[in-house]
Structures are given as C-alpha cells and as structure tokens.
PDB file of C-alpha atoms in Angstrom:
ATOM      1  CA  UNK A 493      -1.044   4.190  -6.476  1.00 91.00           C
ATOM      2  CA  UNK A 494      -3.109   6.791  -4.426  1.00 94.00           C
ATOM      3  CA  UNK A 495      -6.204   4.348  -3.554  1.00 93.00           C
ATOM      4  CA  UNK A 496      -9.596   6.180  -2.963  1.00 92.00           C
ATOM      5  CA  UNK A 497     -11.250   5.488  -0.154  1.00 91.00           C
ATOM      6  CA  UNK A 498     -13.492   2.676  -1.334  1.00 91.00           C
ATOM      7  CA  UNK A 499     -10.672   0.976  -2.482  1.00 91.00           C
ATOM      8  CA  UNK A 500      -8.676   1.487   0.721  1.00 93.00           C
ATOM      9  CA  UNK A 501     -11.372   0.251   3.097  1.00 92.00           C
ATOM     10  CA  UNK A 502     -11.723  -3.132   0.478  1.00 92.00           C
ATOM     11  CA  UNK A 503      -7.763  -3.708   1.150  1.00 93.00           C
ATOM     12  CA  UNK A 504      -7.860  -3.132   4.871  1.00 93.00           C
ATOM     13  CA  UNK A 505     -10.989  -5.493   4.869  1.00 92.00           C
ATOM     14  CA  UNK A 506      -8.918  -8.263   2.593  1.00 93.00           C
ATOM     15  CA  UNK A 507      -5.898  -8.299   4.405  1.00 93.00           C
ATOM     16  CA  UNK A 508      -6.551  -6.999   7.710  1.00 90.00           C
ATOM     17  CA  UNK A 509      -4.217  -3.924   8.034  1.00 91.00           C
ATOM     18  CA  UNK A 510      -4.179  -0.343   8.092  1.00 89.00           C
ATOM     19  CA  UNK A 511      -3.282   2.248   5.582  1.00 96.00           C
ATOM     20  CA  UNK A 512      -1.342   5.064   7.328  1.00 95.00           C
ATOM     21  CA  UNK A 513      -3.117   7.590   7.470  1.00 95.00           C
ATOM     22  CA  UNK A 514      -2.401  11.113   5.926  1.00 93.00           C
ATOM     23  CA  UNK A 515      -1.686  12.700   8.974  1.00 95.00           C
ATOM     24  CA  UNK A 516       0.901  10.226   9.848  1.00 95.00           C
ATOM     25  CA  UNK A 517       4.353  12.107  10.171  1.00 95.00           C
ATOM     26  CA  UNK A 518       6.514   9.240   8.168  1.00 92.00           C
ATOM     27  CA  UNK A 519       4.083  10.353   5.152  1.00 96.00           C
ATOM     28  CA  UNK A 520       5.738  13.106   3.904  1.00 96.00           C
ATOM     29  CA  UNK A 521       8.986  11.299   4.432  1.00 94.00           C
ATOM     30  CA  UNK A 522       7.389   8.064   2.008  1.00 95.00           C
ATOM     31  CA  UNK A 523       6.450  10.082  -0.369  1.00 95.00           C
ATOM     32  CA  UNK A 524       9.560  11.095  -1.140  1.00 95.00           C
ATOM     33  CA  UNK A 525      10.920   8.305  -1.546  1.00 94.00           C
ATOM     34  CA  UNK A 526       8.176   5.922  -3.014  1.00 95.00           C
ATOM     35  CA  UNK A 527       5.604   8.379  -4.233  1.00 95.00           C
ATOM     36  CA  UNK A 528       1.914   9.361  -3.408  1.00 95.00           C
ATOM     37  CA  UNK A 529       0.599   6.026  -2.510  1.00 97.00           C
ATOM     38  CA  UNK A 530      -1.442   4.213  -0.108  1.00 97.00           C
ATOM     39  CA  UNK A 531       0.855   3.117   2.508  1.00 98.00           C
ATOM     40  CA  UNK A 532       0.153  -0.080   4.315  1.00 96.00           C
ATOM     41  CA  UNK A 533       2.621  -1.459   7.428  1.00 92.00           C
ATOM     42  CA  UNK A 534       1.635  -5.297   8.763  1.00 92.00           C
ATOM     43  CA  UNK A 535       4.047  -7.117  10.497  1.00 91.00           C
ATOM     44  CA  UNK A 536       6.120  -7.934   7.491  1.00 92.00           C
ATOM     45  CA  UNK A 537       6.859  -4.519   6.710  1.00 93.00           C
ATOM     46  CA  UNK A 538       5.853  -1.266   4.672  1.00 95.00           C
ATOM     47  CA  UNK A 539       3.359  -2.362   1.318  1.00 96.00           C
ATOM     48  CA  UNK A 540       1.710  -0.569  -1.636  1.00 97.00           C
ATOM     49  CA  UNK A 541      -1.034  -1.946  -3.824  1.00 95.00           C
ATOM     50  CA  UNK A 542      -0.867  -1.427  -7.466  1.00 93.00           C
ATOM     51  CA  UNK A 543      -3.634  -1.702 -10.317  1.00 87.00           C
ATOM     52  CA  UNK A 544      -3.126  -5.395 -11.344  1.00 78.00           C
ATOM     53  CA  UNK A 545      -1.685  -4.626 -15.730  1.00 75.00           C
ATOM     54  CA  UNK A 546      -4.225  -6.635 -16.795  1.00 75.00           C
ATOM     55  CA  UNK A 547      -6.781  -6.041 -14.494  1.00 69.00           C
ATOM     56  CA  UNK A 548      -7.791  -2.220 -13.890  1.00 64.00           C
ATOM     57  CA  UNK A 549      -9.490  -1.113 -11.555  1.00 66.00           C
ATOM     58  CA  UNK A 550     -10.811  -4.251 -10.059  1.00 82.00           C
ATOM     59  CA  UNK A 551      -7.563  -5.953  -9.128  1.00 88.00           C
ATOM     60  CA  UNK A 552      -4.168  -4.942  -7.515  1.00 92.00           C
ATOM     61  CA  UNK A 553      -1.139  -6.879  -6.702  1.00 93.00           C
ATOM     62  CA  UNK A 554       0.858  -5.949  -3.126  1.00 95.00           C
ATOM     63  CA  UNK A 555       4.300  -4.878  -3.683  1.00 96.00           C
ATOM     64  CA  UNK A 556       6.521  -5.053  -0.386  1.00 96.00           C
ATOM     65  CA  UNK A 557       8.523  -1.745  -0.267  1.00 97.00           C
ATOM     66  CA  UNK A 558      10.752  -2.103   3.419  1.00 96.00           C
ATOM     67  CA  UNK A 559      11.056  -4.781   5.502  1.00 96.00           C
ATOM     68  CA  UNK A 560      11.075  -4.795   9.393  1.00 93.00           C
ATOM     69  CA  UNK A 561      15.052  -4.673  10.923  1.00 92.00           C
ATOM     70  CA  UNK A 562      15.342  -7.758  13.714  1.00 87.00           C
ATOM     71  CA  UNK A 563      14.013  -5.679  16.386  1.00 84.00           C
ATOM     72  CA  UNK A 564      10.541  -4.300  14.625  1.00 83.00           C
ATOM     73  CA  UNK A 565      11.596  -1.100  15.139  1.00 87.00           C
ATOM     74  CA  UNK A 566      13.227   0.071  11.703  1.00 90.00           C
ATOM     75  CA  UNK A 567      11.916  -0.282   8.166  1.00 91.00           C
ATOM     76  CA  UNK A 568      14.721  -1.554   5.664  1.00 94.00           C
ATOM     77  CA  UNK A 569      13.955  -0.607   2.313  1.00 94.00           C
ATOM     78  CA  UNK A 570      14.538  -2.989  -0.406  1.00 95.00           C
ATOM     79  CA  UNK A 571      14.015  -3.538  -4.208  1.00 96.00           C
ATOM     80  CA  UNK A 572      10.257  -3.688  -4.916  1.00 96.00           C
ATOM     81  CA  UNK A 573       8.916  -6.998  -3.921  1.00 96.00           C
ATOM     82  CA  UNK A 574       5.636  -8.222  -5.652  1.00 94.00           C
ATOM     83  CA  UNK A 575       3.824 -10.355  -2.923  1.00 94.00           C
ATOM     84  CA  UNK A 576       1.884 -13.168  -4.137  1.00 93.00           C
ATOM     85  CA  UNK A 577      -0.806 -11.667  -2.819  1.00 89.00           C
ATOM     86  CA  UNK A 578      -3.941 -10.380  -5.143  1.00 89.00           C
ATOM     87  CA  UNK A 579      -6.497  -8.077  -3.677  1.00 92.00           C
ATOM     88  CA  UNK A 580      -9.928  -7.188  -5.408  1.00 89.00           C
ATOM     89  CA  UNK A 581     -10.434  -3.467  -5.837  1.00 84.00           C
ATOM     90  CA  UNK A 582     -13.893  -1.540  -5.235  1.00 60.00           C
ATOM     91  CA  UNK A 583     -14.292   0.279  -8.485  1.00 57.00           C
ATOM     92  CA  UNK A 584     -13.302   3.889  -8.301  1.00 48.00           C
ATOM     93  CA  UNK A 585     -16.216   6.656  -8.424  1.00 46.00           C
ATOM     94  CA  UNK A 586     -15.728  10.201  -9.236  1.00 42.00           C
ATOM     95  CA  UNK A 587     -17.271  11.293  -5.420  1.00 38.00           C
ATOM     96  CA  UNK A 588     -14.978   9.424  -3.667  1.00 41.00           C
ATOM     97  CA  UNK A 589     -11.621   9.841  -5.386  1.00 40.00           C
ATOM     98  CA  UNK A 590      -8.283  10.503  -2.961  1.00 39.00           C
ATOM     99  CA  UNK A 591      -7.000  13.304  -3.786  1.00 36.00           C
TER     100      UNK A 591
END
C-alpha cells in the first residue's frame, strides 16, 4: 500500500527506518515488480506495510519483500514474508493523501 505521509512518518517513527523516497532511482524499478507502495530498506532487507484485514486504517502488518545477499550489497527477492511485526497507523486525511 501507497502510505500517506502521516502514516509514513508514524512507521519511520515505530521502527526506526526510512521509506525510500520517490526520487530514489530503484523506485521505478520496485514498482514494477511489487507495486506502488511505500518502500522501506533496514538492515534485514526491502519491507512494505499493509492495512492490517481486520484492522483498517489504524493497523498494518510488515511484509518482508527481498532480503540482503551475504555481502549487503544485493536485495534477493523472496516469497512475501509477513514479519511479526505490527505497526499502528495515523489515520488517513483527505489533505494529506500520497498520491
């Protein structure tokens, strides 16, 4: 999922990583292959946040897409990967919507 910008800044804050940002030149590349999301790298690899099913719009669930190769420099995509992670989203508002 495309996170707005609220909800973006509430995951970086919760986890303590960056979302790539738009400008990034892997983005057009990811989207591609994964979709228009919110793309988040830590040191475990390449992440997505989706809407929790029975939660929406106040929780999501992280969902590992790649993982780093041995020498950090390489993503290695994989089958989706649904961390055990659960991160509280900022409800959305019409004024600050991603587009």
């Amino acid at each position: 999922m495309k996170l707005n910008a609220a909800q973006q800044r509430t995951v970086e804050d919760q986890l303590g990583v960056e979302a790539l940002p738009d400008e990034n030149p892997a983005m057009p590349k990811l989207r591609e292959v994964f979709g228009d999301h919110t793309f988040f790298v830590d040191a475990e690899g390449l992440n997505v946040v989706e809407q929790h099913p029975e939660e929406e719009n106040v929780s999501g669930v992280v969902i590992k897409l790649a993982s780093w190769a041995e020498d950090n420099t390489q993503l290695r995509v994989h089958e989706p990967e649904v961390l055990p992670v659960k991160v509280e989203l900022a409800k959305e508002n019409g004024s600050d919507s991603a587009a």
